[in-house]
Amino acid sequence: MKPKNDMKNSYPGSEKIYVPGKLYNIQVGMRKVNLTDTVKIIDGKRITRHNDPVYIYDTSGAYTDPKIEIDLEKGLPRLRESWITGRNDVERLSEITSQYGRSRTADKSLDPIRFKNVQLPYRAKKGKEITQMYYAKKGIITPEMEYVAIRENLQNEMLGIKSHITPEFVRDEVAAGRAIIPANINHPEAEPMIIGRNFLVKLNTNIGNSALSSGIEEEVDKALWSCRWGGDTLMDLSTGDNIHETREWIIRNCPVPMGTVPIYQALEKVNGKAEGLTWEIYKDTLIEQCEQGVDYFTIHAGVLKAHAELVGERLTGIVSRGGSIMTKWCISHNQENFLYTHFDEICEIVKQYDVALSLGDGMRPGSIHDANDRSQFLELDVLGELTQKAWAHNVQVIIEGPGHVPMQKIRENMDKQLTSCHEAPFYTLGPLTTDIAPGYDHITSAIGAAMIAWYGTAMICYVTPKEHLGLPNREDVRNGVIAYKIAAHAADIAKGHPGAQVRDDALSKARFEFRWKDQFNLSLDPERALEYYKEGSKNDGEYCTMCGPNFCAMRISQNLNDCTK
Amino acid sequence: MKPKNDMKNSYPGSEKIYVPGKLYNIQVGMRKVNLTDTVKIIDGKRITRHNDPVYIYDTSGAYTDPKIEIDLEKGLPRLRESWITGRNDVERLSEITSQYGRSRTADKSLDPIRFKNVQLPYRAKKGKEITQMYYAKKGIITPEMEYVAIRENLQNEMLGIKSHITPEFVRDEVAAGRAIIPANINHPEAEPMIIGRNFLVKLNTNIGNSALSSGIEEEVDKALWSCRWGGDTLMDLSTGDNIHETREWIIRNCPVPMGTVPIYQALEKVNGKAEGLTWEIYKDTLIEQCEQGVDYFTIHAGVLKAHAELVGERLTGIVSRGGSIMTKWCISHNQENFLYTHFDEICEIVKQYDVALSLGDGMRPGSIHDANDRSQFLELDVLGELTQKAWAHNVQVIIEGPGHVPMQKIRENMDKQLTSCHEAPFYTLGPLTTDIAPGYDHITSAIGAAMIAWYGTAMICYVTPKEHLGLPNREDVRNGVIAYKIAAHAADIAKGHPGAQVRDDALSKARFEFRWKDQFNLSLDPERALEYYKEGSKNDGEYCTMCGPNFCAMRISQNLNDCTK
């Protein structure tokens, strides 16, 4: 199985480069966009001026390195394995731990769809702590920390822009819980990245099948596709058949951290009956996924039995799948949410693999009517309490947020999260700023996402045009990712992130100088830009069909500059 | 010539209704979306509950009224003609005034492309003032003012929501210059609408051919198409052939106010050579267009000779076509901008037809690098000075704004406009919040448009996915309008505009109750929503392909509600 062709191409005008570490023997992959010279004719003489290349944060992993042979059946190179084993605090297990994982492995009927090149998992040695937060608190800068510092900062370094981002700063932020580096020791293929509001805004993409559609090949393709366009992390939200096997394929080929919502698979194991869920089934699912290499788990531990009655105040009830499942469980059993009551045990499990927790917002508003209501804010307080519990275990934590929130309520949502959850990174879905645009919710939500990211959200979860209507296809994934790259980048600029504007300035300079190809190569989606340009243009000259030759303001303006020189 | 079929259809589930005036014998067209009942099975009994219809502001004019026969060759019914003539302050001319208009009329070779049903124009009687601003200052509530009050307020009235919007309030706002009703007496086909920050946020669409493409039929089609999707006003920015004839076709069939940039046509008259422009040619063009029925003119009178040298500080120079043309003229002639020096004469001309002025921002930034710079803000001060001049003539004014502005600079731009321009309505293009997404600039700019509209911009000018790349086609117009409807609506909600959220709440209730068709019918683009839904769904049941049957949170949540009842 090979990646599709359009996955393997380099970005146009770009090359993959690697920047070596100073503390560790690491190589940080980046994208370098080479630009053409500026050419001017002044007094009949042709004068050329060099344009510096632009370095771009690159989430596409080995797929855009023509020197690396990719075979999806083997999986990606295990970049971090030597770093992990080099710390002497993990051991390789002689067999996988989870009951379910073992039964799947033993099931010969699954052979045709199984990823073959599976390796046995690692786990912390007894008595050892291995999370990035643990190291950070101990004052240790890990290779992962240096990697993200280089990755966040390359543009600045190349241009001599002063930046606050150093390996030491990364360590500080992780130690304080203000940032996380999701990095399961069983997903050594992933390139380290950091999520925190003092770093570049990140974006998550959701993929995954449902009972009604999508096979493994299609999901792997969507996963890689989302990384190509700029997804920083990836959630596999599969709820259909063969979740275990699908996940293995995705993780082994995924260059970015990967998250799941384990309750989805647990529910499949009890045939979709929420009341059939037990702690034991859930626990086995957690271990199964820890050992496959999931980097972060969404856990809806903040949905309490007492909150269920507040749902009646809402226009759209509960719209989080995990939230609705756990509420149903609480009501059916008249017991407190087992994710809440077993939260310490959850931490004990995940810390052995350095899986981060993404505390789910089971009560996120599903309509602007329900935004910032009691249900949402009471849950947020519970998530704050759980954050401190997790931190006591040195487990890394992010907090999930809404949803649907009108613009005037976004700031309050952000501020409340920071105080309730002790500055743990916020990770929001949009928010959508109006409910009236199904088919265009990547746009309604990109507006909210840009704003909340400016205010301090560390990672935004994309929404595709298919939101509320169906599963996204390949083109929807592309449209969703680009809309969210726009939101994240607009927020980086608004936050004054050092160097964020370099790409804008280089692109605008290219635009002003009619270096069309440079303009396109610097854009978020060079292929689309070129396609639209070609649609109208039969010329390669100094104007496009929008204004024609006499009305191009930039051309007239250029000529003015020449006159006054 | 008939409108295309997809123009003539009613919106699904909707009907055209007319609300009568109380002060005048007027009929305000609106769209009524009828909803199905909520059906619940409780204790085995089928219980139905009525859902009130939702009333929606409607820009599509007669095209969505199945009772009205449309013939593009005849033009729309002349709705306002009797109101205008009833005031006894205008006279019908015996021939058109402009030289150019006469020469085109006399040119038999144009017969094949000419709109045949042309009527002679009206003009103010000598000594009479006829602008909406004049009436407003005199304390007169016109039918146009009552019309817009009803139009802005219907939803509230139907639901008993208290609103500040009354005919008297409209009059106050127009008198103060905080709002305008663009309503040339020679465009009686247009339905009155109001632009001001204490009213619903409006959106303008740009169409028009360039030297490289597009015929009359295509431009008329795009004009109607933009109104169908929700464009509140329309600018014909044609710069190609037969501008005069194209405009006639558009105006006669356009149910919304129409604007132009007269310098474009003037430039065509001097074969594209800016230095060949003269006040006389420009003046003749103004009169020509006033008598055709253009409702507002973009005038780049704030681009001063002294500002030209500041352009050198910029990354992307001048990106306004009008701004670059006038700057070139100033430099070539070493004279002050003739639009500035003749501004009082411009006002004297346009006030005879009640054409509003949209003071163009020739120095709008074309990159986020150039946002809020000296060039832009110095021009804004000049526009403020011109605003007061125009108001002295009782000419209605709006102020054009950027452009490219990063999020953190948007508020300053808005605040500065309000103070510099004495609260005249702001009318912005986007702004785009980053430069790096050609092909997706409807999204980069919808983010900025939503924010600036929330902060107080009265009208936002759409940007299509083709911005910077080529002329928009039909599908681009649709995508641009919907992105801007989202921005405008999100801003209306954020501003707490009375009743704005009614549509969101009704749609979300329909969504929660799986009344799919109601959800789609209430959405901004029912056809797209339905198309996406059908793509994945083979069922018409209580879930979509996104989550499948077991994982639909809303379904689980619904069941919870039933349990606890």
Tab-separated table of C-alpha atoms in Angstrom, chain B residues 396-551:
chain	number	residue	atom	x	y	z
B	396	GLN	CA	-25.688	61.121	2.057
B	397	VAL	CA	-22.217	59.693	2.761
B	398	ILE	CA	-20.539	56.405	3.637
B	399	ILE	CA	-16.817	55.876	4.111
B	400	GLU	CA	-14.872	53.041	2.538
B	401	GLY	CA	-12.328	51.120	4.562
B	402	PRO	CA	-9.727	48.389	4.257
B	403	GLY	CA	-8.520	46.006	3.029
B	404	HIS	CA	-5.863	43.941	4.827
B	405	VAL	CA	-5.789	44.425	8.616
B	406	PRO	CA	-4.565	41.906	11.206
B	407	MET	CA	-7.035	41.195	14.009
B	408	GLN	CA	-5.261	43.219	16.666
B	409	LYS	CA	-5.498	46.383	14.553
B	410	ILE	CA	-9.155	46.146	13.549
B	411	ARG	CA	-10.621	47.915	16.559
B	412	GLU	CA	-8.268	50.880	16.119
B	413	ASN	CA	-9.286	51.166	12.497
B	414	MET	CA	-12.973	51.272	13.432
B	415	ASP	CA	-12.545	53.732	16.285
B	416	LYS	CA	-10.434	56.022	14.162
B	417	GLN	CA	-13.035	56.003	11.399
B	418	LEU	CA	-15.853	56.952	13.757
B	419	THR	CA	-13.985	59.918	15.158
B	420	SER	CA	-12.334	61.099	11.922
B	421	CYS	CA	-15.517	60.799	9.901
B	422	HIS	CA	-18.079	62.013	12.425
B	423	GLU	CA	-19.882	58.661	12.662
B	424	ALA	CA	-20.677	58.444	8.961
B	425	PRO	CA	-21.296	54.733	8.219
B	426	PHE	CA	-18.167	52.645	7.596
B	427	TYR	CA	-18.121	50.307	4.625
B	428	THR	CA	-15.157	47.930	4.595
B	429	LEU	CA	-13.696	45.382	2.218
B	430	GLY	CA	-13.148	42.486	4.591
B	431	PRO	CA	-10.641	43.187	6.120
B	432	LEU	CA	-8.395	40.220	5.383
B	433	THR	CA	-6.671	39.114	8.575
B	434	THR	CA	-3.708	37.440	6.869
B	435	ASP	CA	-2.163	37.589	3.403
B	436	ILE	CA	-1.201	33.942	3.020
B	437	ALA	CA	-4.364	32.334	1.694
B	438	PRO	CA	-5.074	33.267	-1.930
B	439	GLY	CA	-7.931	31.019	-3.035
B	440	TYR	CA	-9.527	31.282	0.408
B	441	ASP	CA	-9.729	35.026	0.929
B	442	HIS	CA	-13.475	34.874	1.441
B	443	ILE	CA	-12.499	33.160	4.714
B	444	THR	CA	-9.494	35.297	5.741
B	445	SER	CA	-11.707	38.309	5.219
B	446	ALA	CA	-14.934	36.949	6.730
B	447	ILE	CA	-13.025	36.753	10.017
B	448	GLY	CA	-12.097	40.418	9.812
B	449	ALA	CA	-15.503	41.428	8.466
B	450	ALA	CA	-17.350	39.770	11.342
B	451	MET	CA	-15.136	41.532	13.863
B	452	ILE	CA	-15.226	44.987	12.319
B	453	ALA	CA	-18.987	44.754	11.824
B	454	TRP	CA	-19.361	43.848	15.477
B	455	TYR	CA	-17.257	46.896	16.354
B	456	GLY	CA	-19.493	49.151	14.273
B	457	THR	CA	-19.018	48.815	10.512
B	458	ALA	CA	-22.376	49.274	8.808
B	459	MET	CA	-21.731	47.453	5.551
B	460	ILE	CA	-19.142	44.872	4.576
B	461	CYS	CA	-18.041	44.363	1.012
B	462	TYR	CA	-17.692	40.715	0.143
B	463	VAL	CA	-14.517	39.059	-1.032
B	464	THR	CA	-14.761	35.937	-3.145
B	465	PRO	CA	-12.399	32.948	-3.285
B	466	LYS	CA	-11.015	34.424	-6.520
B	467	GLU	CA	-9.735	37.630	-4.861
B	468	HIS	CA	-6.205	38.417	-6.069
B	469	LEU	CA	-6.496	35.696	-8.713
B	470	GLY	CA	-9.231	36.438	-11.206
B	471	LEU	CA	-12.810	37.516	-11.857
B	472	PRO	CA	-15.385	35.635	-9.771
B	473	ASN	CA	-17.777	33.314	-11.534
B	474	ARG	CA	-21.274	32.405	-10.435
B	475	GLU	CA	-20.200	29.864	-7.829
B	476	ASP	CA	-17.622	32.282	-6.424
B	477	VAL	CA	-20.345	34.911	-6.024
B	478	ARG	CA	-22.455	32.427	-4.080
B	479	ASN	CA	-19.537	31.440	-1.834
B	480	GLY	CA	-18.584	35.049	-1.252
B	481	VAL	CA	-22.106	36.132	-0.378
B	482	ILE	CA	-22.689	33.258	2.035
B	483	ALA	CA	-19.356	33.852	3.801
B	484	TYR	CA	-20.378	37.479	4.263
B	485	LYS	CA	-23.928	36.682	5.324
B	486	ILE	CA	-22.286	34.630	8.058
B	487	ALA	CA	-20.038	37.520	9.069
B	488	ALA	CA	-22.898	40.036	9.015
B	489	HIS	CA	-25.214	37.787	10.969
B	490	ALA	CA	-22.572	36.868	13.542
B	491	ALA	CA	-22.050	40.601	14.040
B	492	ASP	CA	-25.783	41.300	14.368
B	493	ILE	CA	-25.941	38.723	17.129
B	494	ALA	CA	-22.809	40.045	18.835
B	495	LYS	CA	-24.213	43.576	18.738
B	496	GLY	CA	-27.358	42.326	20.424
B	497	HIS	CA	-29.488	43.416	17.498
B	498	PRO	CA	-33.073	42.707	18.570
B	499	GLY	CA	-34.404	39.510	17.098
B	500	ALA	CA	-31.213	38.553	15.306
B	501	GLN	CA	-30.965	35.264	17.150
B	502	VAL	CA	-34.503	34.096	16.358
B	503	ARG	CA	-33.364	32.326	13.204
B	504	ASP	CA	-30.472	30.598	14.980
B	505	ASP	CA	-32.724	29.387	17.743
B	506	ALA	CA	-35.366	28.104	15.348
B	507	LEU	CA	-32.741	26.298	13.278
B	508	SER	CA	-31.091	24.763	16.327
B	509	LYS	CA	-34.429	23.594	17.671
B	510	ALA	CA	-35.152	21.970	14.319
B	511	ARG	CA	-31.713	20.380	14.381
B	512	PHE	CA	-32.226	18.994	17.858
B	513	GLU	CA	-35.605	17.585	16.900
B	514	PHE	CA	-34.326	16.037	13.659
B	515	ARG	CA	-36.614	18.186	11.575
B	516	TRP	CA	-33.996	18.107	8.843
B	517	LYS	CA	-35.994	19.964	6.241
B	518	ASP	CA	-36.801	22.807	8.614
B	519	GLN	CA	-33.118	22.975	9.509
B	520	PHE	CA	-32.169	23.254	5.859
B	521	ASN	CA	-34.936	25.680	4.963
B	522	LEU	CA	-33.811	28.028	7.740
B	523	SER	CA	-30.178	27.906	6.678
B	524	LEU	CA	-28.369	30.462	4.561
B	525	ASP	CA	-27.983	27.990	1.719
B	526	PRO	CA	-30.671	25.312	1.869
B	527	GLU	CA	-29.561	23.725	-1.375
B	528	ARG	CA	-25.970	23.225	-0.283
B	529	ALA	CA	-26.994	21.837	3.104
B	530	LEU	CA	-29.352	19.350	1.497
B	531	GLU	CA	-26.767	18.361	-1.100
B	532	TYR	CA	-24.139	17.617	1.575
B	533	TYR	CA	-26.609	15.741	3.695
B	534	LYS	CA	-27.766	13.572	0.818
B	535	GLU	CA	-24.189	12.830	-0.219
B	536	GLY	CA	-23.737	10.610	2.792
B	537	SER	CA	-27.208	9.600	3.840
B	538	LYS	CA	-29.279	6.819	2.498
B	539	ASN	CA	-31.700	7.245	5.367
B	540	ASP	CA	-34.091	9.969	6.376
B	541	GLY	CA	-33.849	9.001	10.015
B	542	GLU	CA	-32.590	10.436	13.223
B	543	TYR	CA	-28.923	10.502	12.440
B	544	CYS	CA	-26.455	11.314	9.686
B	545	THR	CA	-23.285	9.613	8.485
B	546	MET	CA	-21.171	11.729	10.780
B	547	CYS	CA	-21.953	9.708	13.892
B	548	GLY	CA	-24.138	6.861	12.732
B	549	PRO	CA	-27.067	5.522	14.786
B	550	ASN	CA	-25.360	4.738	18.116
B	551	PHE	CA	-23.283	7.857	18.439
